[in-house]
Coordinates of C-alpha atoms and ligand atoms in Angstrom, one line a residue:
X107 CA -39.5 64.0 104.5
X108 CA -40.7 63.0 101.1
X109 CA -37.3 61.0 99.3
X110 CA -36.7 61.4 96.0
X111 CA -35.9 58.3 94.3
X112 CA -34.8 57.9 90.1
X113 CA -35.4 54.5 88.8
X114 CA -33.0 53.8 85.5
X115 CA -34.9 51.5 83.2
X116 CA -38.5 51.3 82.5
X117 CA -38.1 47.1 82.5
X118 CA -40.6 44.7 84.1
X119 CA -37.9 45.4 87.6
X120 CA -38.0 49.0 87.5
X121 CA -41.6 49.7 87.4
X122 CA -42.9 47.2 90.0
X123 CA -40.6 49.0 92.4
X124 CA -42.4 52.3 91.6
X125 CA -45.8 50.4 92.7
X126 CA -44.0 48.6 95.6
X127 CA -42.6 52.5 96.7
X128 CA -45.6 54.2 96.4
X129 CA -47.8 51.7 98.1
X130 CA -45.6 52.3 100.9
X131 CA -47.8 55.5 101.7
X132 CA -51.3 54.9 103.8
X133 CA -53.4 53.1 101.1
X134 CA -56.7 54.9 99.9
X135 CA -55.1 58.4 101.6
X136 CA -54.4 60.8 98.8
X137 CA -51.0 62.0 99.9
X138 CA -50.1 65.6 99.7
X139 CA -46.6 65.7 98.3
X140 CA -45.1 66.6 101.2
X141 CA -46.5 63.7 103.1
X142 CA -45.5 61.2 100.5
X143 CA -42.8 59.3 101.7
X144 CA -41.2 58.5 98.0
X145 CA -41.6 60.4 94.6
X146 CA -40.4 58.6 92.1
X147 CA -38.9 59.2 88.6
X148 CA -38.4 57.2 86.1
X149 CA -36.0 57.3 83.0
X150 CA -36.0 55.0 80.1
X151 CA -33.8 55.1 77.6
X152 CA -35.8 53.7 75.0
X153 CA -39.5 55.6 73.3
X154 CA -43.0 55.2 75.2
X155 CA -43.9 51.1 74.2
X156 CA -47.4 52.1 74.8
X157 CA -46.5 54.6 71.2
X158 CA -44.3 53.0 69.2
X159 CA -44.0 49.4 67.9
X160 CA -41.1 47.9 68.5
X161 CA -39.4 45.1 66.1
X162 CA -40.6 42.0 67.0
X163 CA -36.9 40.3 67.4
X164 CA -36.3 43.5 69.6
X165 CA -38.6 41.7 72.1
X166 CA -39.6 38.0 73.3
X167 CA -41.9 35.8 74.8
X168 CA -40.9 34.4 78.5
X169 CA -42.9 32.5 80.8
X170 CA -44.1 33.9 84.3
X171 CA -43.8 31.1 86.9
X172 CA -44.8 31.8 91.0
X173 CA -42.2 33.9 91.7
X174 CA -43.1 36.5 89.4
X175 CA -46.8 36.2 89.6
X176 CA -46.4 36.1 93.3
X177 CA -44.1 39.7 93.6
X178 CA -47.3 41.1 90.7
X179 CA -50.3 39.4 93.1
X180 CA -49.2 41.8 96.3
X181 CA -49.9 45.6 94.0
X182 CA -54.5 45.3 93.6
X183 CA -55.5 44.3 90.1
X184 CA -51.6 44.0 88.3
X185 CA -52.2 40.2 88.4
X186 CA -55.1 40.5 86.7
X187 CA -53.8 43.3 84.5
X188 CA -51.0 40.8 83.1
X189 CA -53.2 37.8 82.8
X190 CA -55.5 39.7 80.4
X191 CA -52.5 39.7 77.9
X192 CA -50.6 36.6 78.5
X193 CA -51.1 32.6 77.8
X194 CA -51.3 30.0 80.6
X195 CA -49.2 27.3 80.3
X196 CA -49.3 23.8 81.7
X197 CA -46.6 22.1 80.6
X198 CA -43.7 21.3 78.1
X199 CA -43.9 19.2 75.3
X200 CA -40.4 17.8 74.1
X201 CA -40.6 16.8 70.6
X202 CA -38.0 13.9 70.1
X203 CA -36.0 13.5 66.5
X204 CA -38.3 10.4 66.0
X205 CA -41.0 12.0 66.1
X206 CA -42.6 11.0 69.6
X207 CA -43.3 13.8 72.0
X208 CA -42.6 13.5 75.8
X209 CA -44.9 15.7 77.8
X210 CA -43.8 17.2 80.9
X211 CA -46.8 18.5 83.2
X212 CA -46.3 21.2 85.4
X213 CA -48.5 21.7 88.8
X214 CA -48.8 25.5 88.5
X215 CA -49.6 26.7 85.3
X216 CA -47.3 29.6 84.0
X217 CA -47.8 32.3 82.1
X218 CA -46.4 33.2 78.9
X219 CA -45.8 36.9 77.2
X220 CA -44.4 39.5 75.5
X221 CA -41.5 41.4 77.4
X222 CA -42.7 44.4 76.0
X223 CA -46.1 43.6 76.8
X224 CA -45.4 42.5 80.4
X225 CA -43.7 46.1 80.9
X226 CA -46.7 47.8 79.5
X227 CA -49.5 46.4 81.8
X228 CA -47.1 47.6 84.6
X229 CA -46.8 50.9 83.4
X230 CA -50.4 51.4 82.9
X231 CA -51.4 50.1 86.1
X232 CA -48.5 52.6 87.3
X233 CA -50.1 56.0 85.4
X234 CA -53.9 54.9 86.1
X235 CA -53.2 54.5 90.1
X236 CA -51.1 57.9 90.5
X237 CA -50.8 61.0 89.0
X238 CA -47.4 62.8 88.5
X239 CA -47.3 63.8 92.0
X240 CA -46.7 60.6 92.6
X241 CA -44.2 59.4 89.5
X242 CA -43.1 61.0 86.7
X243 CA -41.9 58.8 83.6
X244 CA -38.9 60.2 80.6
X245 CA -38.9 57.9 77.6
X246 CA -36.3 58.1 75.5
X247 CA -33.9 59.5 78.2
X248 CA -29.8 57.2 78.3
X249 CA -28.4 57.5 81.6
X250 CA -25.0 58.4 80.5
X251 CA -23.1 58.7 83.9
X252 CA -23.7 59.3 87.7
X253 CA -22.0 61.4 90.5
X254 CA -22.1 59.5 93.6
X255 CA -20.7 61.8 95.8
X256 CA -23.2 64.7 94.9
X257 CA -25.9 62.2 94.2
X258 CA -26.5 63.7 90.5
X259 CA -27.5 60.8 87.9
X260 CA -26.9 62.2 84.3
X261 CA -29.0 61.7 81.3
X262 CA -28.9 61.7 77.4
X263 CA -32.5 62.8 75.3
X264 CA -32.2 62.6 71.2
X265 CA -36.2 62.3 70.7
X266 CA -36.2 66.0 69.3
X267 CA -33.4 65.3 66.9
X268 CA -31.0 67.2 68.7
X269 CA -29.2 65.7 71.7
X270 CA -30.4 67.4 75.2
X271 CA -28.3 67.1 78.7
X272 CA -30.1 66.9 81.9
X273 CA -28.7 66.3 85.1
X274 CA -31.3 65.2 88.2
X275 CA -30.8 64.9 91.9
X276 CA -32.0 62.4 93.6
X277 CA -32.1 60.8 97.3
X278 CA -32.7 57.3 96.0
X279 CA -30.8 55.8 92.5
X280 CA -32.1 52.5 91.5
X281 CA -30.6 50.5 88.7
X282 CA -33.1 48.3 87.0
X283 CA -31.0 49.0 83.6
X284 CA -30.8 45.6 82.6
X285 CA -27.6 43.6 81.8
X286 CA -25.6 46.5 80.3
X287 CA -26.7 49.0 83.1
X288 CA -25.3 52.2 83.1
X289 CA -25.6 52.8 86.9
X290 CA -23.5 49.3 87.5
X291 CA -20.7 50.2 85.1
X292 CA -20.5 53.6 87.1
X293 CA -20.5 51.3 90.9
X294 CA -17.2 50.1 89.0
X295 CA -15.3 53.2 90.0
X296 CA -16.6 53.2 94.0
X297 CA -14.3 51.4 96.2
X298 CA -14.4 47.6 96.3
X299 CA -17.4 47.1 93.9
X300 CA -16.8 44.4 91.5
X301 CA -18.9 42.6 88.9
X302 CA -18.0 40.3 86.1
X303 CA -19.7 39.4 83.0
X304 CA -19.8 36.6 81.4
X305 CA -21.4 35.7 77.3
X306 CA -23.2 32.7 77.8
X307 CA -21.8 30.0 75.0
X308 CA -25.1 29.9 73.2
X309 CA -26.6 32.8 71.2
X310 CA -29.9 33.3 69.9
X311 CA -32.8 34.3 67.1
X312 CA -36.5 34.6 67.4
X313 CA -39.1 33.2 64.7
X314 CA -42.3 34.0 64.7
X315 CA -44.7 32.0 62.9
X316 CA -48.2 34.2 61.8
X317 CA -52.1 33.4 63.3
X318 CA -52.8 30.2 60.9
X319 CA -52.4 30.3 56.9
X320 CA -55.5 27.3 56.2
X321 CA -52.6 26.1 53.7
X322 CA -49.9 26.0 56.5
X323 CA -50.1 23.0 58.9
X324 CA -49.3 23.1 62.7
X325 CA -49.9 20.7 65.3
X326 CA -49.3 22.3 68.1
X327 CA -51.5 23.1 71.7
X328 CA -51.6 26.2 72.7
X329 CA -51.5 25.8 75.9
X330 CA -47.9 23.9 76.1
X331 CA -44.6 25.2 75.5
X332 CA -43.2 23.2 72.8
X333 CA -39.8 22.4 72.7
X334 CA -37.0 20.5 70.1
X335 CA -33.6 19.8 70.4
X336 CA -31.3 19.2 67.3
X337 CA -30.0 16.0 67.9
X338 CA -29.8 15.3 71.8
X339 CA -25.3 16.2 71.5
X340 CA -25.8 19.4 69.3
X341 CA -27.0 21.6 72.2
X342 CA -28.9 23.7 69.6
X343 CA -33.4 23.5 70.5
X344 CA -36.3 25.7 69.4
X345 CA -38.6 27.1 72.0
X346 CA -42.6 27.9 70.6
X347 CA -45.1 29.5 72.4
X348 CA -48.4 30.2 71.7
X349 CA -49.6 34.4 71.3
X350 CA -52.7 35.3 71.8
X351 CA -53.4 36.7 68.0
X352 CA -53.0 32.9 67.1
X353 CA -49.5 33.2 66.1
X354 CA -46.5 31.5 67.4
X355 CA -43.1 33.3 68.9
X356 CA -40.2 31.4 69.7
X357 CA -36.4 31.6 69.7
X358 CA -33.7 29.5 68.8
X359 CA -30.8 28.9 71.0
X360 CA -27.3 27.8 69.4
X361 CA -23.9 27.5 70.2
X362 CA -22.0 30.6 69.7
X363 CA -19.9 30.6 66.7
X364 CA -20.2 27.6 65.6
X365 CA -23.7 26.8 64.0
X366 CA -25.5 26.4 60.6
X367 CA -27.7 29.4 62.0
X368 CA -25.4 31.7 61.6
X369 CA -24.8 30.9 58.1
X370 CA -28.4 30.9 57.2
X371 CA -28.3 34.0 54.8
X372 CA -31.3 33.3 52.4
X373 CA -34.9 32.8 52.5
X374 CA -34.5 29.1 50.4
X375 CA -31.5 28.3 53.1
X376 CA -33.6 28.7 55.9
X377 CA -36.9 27.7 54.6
X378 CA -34.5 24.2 53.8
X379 CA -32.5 24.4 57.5
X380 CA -36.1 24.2 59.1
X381 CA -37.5 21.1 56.5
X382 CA -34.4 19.0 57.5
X383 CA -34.2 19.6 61.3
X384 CA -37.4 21.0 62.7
X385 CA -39.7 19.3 59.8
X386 CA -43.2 19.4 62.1
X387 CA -43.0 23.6 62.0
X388 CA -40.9 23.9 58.7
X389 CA -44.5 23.8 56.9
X390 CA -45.8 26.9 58.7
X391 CA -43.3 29.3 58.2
X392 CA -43.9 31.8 55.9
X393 CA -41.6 33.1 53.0
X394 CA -41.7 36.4 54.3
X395 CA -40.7 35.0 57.7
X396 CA -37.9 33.1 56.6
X397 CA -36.9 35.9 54.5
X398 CA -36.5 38.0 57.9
X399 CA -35.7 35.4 59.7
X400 CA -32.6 35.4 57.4
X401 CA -31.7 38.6 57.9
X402 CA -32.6 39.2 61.6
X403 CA -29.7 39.9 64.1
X404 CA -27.9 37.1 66.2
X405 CA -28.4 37.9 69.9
X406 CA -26.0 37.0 72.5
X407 CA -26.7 36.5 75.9
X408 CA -24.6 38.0 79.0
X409 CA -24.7 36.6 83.0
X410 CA -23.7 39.3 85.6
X411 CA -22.7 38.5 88.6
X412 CA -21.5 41.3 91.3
X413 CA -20.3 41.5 95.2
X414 CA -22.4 43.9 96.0
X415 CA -25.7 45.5 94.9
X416 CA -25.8 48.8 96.8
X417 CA -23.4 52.0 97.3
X418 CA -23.8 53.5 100.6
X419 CA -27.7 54.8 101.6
X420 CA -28.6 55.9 98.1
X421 CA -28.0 53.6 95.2
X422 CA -29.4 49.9 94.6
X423 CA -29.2 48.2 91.4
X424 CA -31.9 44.8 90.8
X425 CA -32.9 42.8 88.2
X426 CA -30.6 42.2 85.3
X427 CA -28.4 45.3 86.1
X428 CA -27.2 43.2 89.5
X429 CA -27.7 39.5 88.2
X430 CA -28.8 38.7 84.7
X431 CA -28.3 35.0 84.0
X432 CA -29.2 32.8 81.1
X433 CA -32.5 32.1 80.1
X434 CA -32.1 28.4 80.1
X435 CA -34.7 27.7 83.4
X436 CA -36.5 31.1 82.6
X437 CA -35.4 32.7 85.8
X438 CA -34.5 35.9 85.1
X439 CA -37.6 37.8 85.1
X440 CA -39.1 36.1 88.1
X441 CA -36.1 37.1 90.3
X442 CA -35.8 40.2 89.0
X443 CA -39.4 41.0 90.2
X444 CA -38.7 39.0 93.6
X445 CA -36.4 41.1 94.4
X446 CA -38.5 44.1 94.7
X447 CA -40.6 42.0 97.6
X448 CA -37.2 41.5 99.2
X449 CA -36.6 45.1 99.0
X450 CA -40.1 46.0 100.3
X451 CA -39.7 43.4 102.9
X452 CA -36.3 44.9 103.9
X453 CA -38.2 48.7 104.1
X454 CA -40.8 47.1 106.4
X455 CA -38.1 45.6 108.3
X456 CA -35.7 48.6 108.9
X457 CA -38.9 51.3 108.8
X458 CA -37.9 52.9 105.4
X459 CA -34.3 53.6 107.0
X460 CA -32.2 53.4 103.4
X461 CA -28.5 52.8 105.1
X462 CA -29.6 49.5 106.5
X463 CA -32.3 48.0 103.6
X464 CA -29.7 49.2 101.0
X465 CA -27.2 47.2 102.9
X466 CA -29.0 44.1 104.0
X467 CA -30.3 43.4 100.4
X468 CA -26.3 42.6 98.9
X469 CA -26.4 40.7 102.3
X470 CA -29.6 38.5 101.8
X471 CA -30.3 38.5 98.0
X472 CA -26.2 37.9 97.2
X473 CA -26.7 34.0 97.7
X474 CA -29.8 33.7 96.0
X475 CA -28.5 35.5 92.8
X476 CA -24.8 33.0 93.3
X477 CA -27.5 30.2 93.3
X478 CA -29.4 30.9 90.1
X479 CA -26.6 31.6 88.0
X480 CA -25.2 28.4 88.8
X481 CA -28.8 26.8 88.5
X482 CA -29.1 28.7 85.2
X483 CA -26.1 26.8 84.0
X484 CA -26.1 23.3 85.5
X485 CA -29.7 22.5 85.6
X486 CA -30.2 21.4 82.5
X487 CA -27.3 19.3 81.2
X488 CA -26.2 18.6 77.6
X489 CA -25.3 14.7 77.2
X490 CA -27.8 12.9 76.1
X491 CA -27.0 10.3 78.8
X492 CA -27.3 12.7 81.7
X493 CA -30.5 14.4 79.8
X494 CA -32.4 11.0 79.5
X495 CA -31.4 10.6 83.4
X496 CA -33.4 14.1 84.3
X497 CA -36.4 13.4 82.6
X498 CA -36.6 10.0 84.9
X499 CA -35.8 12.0 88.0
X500 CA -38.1 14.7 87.2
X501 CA -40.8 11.9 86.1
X502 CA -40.0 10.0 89.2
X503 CA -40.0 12.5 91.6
X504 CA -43.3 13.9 90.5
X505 CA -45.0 10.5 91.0
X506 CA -43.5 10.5 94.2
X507 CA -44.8 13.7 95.2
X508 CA -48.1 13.2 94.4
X509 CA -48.5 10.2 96.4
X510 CA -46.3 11.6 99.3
X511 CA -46.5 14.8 99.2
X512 CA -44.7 15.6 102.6
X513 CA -42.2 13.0 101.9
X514 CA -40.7 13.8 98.7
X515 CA -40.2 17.0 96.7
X516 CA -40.5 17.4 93.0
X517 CA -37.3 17.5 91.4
X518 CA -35.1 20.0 91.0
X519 CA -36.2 22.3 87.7
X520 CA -40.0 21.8 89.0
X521 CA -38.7 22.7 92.4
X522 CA -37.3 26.2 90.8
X523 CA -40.3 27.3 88.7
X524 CA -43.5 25.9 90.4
X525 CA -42.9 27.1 94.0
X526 CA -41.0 30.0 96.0
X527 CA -38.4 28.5 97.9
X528 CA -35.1 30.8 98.0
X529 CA -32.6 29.5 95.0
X530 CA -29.8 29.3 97.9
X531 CA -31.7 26.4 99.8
X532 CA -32.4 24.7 95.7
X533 CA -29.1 24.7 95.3
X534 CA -27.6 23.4 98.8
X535 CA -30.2 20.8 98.3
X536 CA -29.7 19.4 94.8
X537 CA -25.8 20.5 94.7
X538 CA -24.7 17.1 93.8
X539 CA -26.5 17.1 90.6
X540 CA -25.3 20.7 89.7
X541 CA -21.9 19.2 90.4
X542 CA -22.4 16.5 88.0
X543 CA -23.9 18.1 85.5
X544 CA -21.2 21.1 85.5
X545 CA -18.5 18.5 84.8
X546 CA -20.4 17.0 82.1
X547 CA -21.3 19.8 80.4
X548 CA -17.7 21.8 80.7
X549 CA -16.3 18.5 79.0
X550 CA -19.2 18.2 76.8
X551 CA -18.5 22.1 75.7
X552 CA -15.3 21.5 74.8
X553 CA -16.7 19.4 71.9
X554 CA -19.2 21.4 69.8
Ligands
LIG652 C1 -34.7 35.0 74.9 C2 -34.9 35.3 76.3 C3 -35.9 34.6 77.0 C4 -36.2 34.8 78.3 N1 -37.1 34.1 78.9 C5 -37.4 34.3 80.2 C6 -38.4 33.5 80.9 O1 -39.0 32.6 80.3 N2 -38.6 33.8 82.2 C7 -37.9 34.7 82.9 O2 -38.2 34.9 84.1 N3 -37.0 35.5 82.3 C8 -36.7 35.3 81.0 N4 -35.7 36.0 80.4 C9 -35.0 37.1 81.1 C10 -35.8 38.4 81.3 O3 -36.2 38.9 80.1 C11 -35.0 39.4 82.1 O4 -34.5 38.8 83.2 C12 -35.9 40.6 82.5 O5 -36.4 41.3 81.4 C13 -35.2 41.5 83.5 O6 -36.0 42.6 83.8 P1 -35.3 44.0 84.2 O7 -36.4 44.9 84.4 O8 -34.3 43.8 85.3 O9 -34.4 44.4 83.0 P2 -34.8 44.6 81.5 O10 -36.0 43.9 81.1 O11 -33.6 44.4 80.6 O12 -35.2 46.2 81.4 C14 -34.2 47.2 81.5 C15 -34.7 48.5 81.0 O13 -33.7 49.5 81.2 C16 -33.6 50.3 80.0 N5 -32.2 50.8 79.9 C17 -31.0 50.1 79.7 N6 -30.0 50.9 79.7 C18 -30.5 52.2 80.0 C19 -29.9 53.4 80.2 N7 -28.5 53.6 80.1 N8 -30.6 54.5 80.5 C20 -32.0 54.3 80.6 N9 -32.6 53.1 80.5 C21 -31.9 52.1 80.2 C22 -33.8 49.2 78.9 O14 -34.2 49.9 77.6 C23 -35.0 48.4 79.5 O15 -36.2 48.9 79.2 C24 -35.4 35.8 79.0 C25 -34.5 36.6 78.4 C26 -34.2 36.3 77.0 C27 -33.1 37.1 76.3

C-alpha cells in the first residue's frame, strides 16, 4: 500500500529524501498511484526560491565535500545538476597578518555554493523527474504543531494575506526543519525524547564583494577558498569564496558579544575596520556594501544534539532538525545529505518496514552525529601554539600519505572532508587531539 509521507522543510535534507523515496519504486516504470510505494508532500515554510529573491545575508555560500557529492551522485543527473551552479575548489589559502599566504591543498576538489542555490537544483531535478502524483510541494506553509497519536502534522499559510489552517495526515513525518524545527520541539513532549541546544560562542555576518570594479583591486584565485584570521589569539577570521557572476561571498565569524563587529554601525567604520585588519580585500568593497554590510543582521549559530531521531514507525527528523553543528569544518550539509543514504540503506535493509529503519537510524547515525559535533568543535583549535602545530601535522601527514599511501592517513580535518569514513571511527581515531584541543580552547575561551 502506497505510504504517505510529509517532509517539513524544503532544505538541501528534505528534498534529496523525496528523490531517495521515490526512486524506491521500479526505475523507468511509470507507477500508477496505487502501486507507488511513497507519495510524498512537501511543506516549506518559506516562498517558492525558484520565485522570489531572497536577501543575500538570508543565504550563504558552503562548500560540498565527498560526503555530500557522494549522497547527490546516487539520484541520475543531480550531480551534474549542482555542478552546473557551483565552484570547485582545491584548496585553502590562509592569509597570514604578515602578509604571506600558506596554501593548503586538498586531494578532492570541493564544491562551493549558494544554499539557496544548492536547494533549487534539487527541487528542479525533483519537479522535472515526477509529476504530482508522485510529490506535491506547499511554499510558504509553517508547521505549527503535530498530533502524534492521530498522526495529523499542522500547518500555518499567510501567502494570501490572510492566515489559512490546514491540518494533513500522513503515514510518514520527516523533519528536515533545520535547527529550530518545529517537528523536534513537538518530539519534546513524547516520552523520553530529549534534545539540547547549544549557541555556538561565535556569531556571524556575510559580505559580499560585487563581479570586479576595474578601480577595485583583488588578488585572489578563484578556485581557492581564502581564508584570514585576526590576529592568530582573537578567534575572529573571514571566509571568501569565489561566485560564479565573478563576485565574492564570504562571512565573518566572531566571538559572540564581544567584538568590534558588532559595533560597526557606519559605512566609514566599516569601510575603516576592513583597511586596518583585512587590508588585501578592504580595497574591493564597495560603499554600498559597507553601507549594508553595516546594517545587516548578526547571525548566531545553534548545535543540536538529541537521544533519539525517531518516534515510533512514523516520524524521523535529519539534517539540522536532529544534529546541526557549527560550521567550523563545513560538516553540516554533507551529513545532513548522508543521512538520507543511511536512511535509504536502512529501507533496503529492513524491505521498507518503517518500525525497524525508523528505529535503527537513532541506533546507527546517533554516534556519528555525537562525533561531529565534537569534531565541529575541537578540530580546529584556537592558540596559536596548538594552531601552528596542525598545520605541521596536516602538512606532514599529507607528505606522508602520498608517499605511503597504505601506511599513513591524511590528517585529521583532510581525513573529515576529502573521504567518507563514518565521523565515529575519525573521532575514536584522532580522540587524543580532540582531547587536547578541547582543553585548550575551553581555557583559551575563557579569555576573549
Ligand atoms: C554560515 C554557514 C556556513 C555553512 N557552511 C557549510 C559548509 O561549508 N558545508 C556544509 O556541509 N555545511 C555548511 N553549513 C551548514 C548547512 O547550511 C546546514 O547544515 C544545511 O543547510 C542543513 O540542511 P537541512 O536541509 O537539514 O536544513 P536547512 O538547510 O536549514 O533547511 C530547513 C528548511 O526547513 C524550513 N523550515 C524551517 N522551519 C519550518 C517550519 N516550521 N515549517 C516548514 N518549513 C520550515 C526552512 O525554511 C528551510 O528551508 C553552513 C551553515 C552556516 C550558517
Amino acid at each position: 500500500m502506497t505510504k504517505k509521507v510529509v517532509i517539513v522543510g524544503a532544505g538541501p535534507s528534505g528534498l534529496l529524501l523525496a528523490h531517495y523515496l521515490l526512486r524506491r519504486d521500479k526505475p523507468g516504470t511509470a507507477c500508477a498511484k496505487s502501486d507507488r510505494k511513497y507519495q510524498i508532500e512537501i511543506y516549506e515554510r518559506r516562498a517558492d526560491p525558484r520565485l522570489v529573491s531572497f536577501p543575500k545575508y538570508r543565504t550563504y555560500s558552503l562548500a560540498l565535500s565527498p560526503r555530500g557529492i557522494n549522497a547527490l551522485s546516487h539520484i541520475p543527473g543531480l550531480e551534474e545538476a549542482v555542478r552546473a551552479v557551483s565552484v570547485e575548489v582545491s584548496g585553502t589559502i590562509i592569509h597570514q597578518k604578515n602578509g604571506k599566504t600558506v596554501f593548503r591543498r586538498i586531494r578532492t576538489p570541493q564544491l562551493t555554493l549558494d544554499r539557496t542555490n544548492l536547494a533549487i537544483a534539487i527541487l528542479q531535478k525533483l519537479v522535472s523527474s515526477y509529476d504530482s502524483s508522485g510529490v506535491k510541494i506547499h511554499f510558504d506553509s509553517k508547521c505549527t504543531g503535530v498530533d502524534f497519536a492521530n498522526k495529523i502534522v499542522k500547518f500555518e499559510n499567510n501567502s494570501t494575506g490572510q492566515t489559512e489552517f490546514k491540518n494533513v495526515n500522513y503515514d510518514l513525518l520527516i523533519g528536515a526543519d533545520g535547527a529550530s524545527s518545529a517537528v523536534r520541539e513537538e518530539l519534546l513532549n513524547t516520552d523520553g525524547f530529549e534534545s539540547q541546544q547549544k549557541y555556538f560562542y561565535k556569531d556571524y555576518k556575510s559580505i559580499f564583494i560585487s563581479p570586479p570594479d576595474p578601480k577595485l583591486k583583488l588578488h585572489l584565485q578563484p578556485s581557492n577558498l581564502h581564508s584570514w584570521r585576526l590576529r592568530l589569539n582573537n578567534a575572529t577570521n573571514l571566509l571568501l569564496l569565489y561566485q560564479l557572476d565573478g563576485s565574492w561571498s564570504g562571512v565573518i565569524n566572531f566571538p559572540h558579544g564581544k567584538n568590534q563587529i558588532a559595533e560597526l554601525c557606519s559605512k566609514q567604520k566599516v569601510l575603516q575596520y576592513f583597511q586596518e585588519n583585512f587590508p588585501e580585500i578592504a580595497g574591493a568593497i564597495a560603499e554600498e556594501e559597507a553601507e549594508a554590510f553595516a546594517s545587516r543582521p548578526i547571525s548566531r549559530v545553534v548545535s543540536v544534539s538529541c537521544n533519539r531521531y525517531h518516534h515510533g514507525d512514523s516520524v524521523l527528523i535529519i539534517g539540522d532538525a536532529a544534529h546541526a553543528v557549527p560550521p567550523s569544518i563545513g560538516q553540516g550539509c554533507n551529513s545532513a545529505l548522508e543521512d538520507v543514504v543511511v536512511f535509504d540503506r536502512l529501507l533496503d535493509e529492513y524491505s521498507d518496514n518503517l518500525v525497524e529503519a525508523l528505529e535503527q537510524f537513532t541506533v546507527r547515525r546517533r554516534p556519528d552525529a555525537y562525533a561531529l559535533l565534537e569534531l565541529s568543535n575541537y578540530t580546529l583549535p584556537l592558540s596559536q601554539k596548538l594552531f601552528i602545530e596542525f598545520l605541521v601535522r596536516t602538512s606532514f601527514a599529507k607528505l606522508m600519505h602520498k608517499i605511503f599511501p597504505k601506511r599513513f592517513q591524511p590528517f585529521l580535518f583532510d581525513l573529515i572532508t576529502e573521504s567518507t569514513i563514518p565521523y565515529s571511527e575519525i573521532l575514536k581515531t584522532y580522540q587524543k587531539w580532540i582531547n587536547k584541543v578541547k582543553k585548550t580552547n575551553e581555557k583559551f575561551l575563557g579569555t576573549i
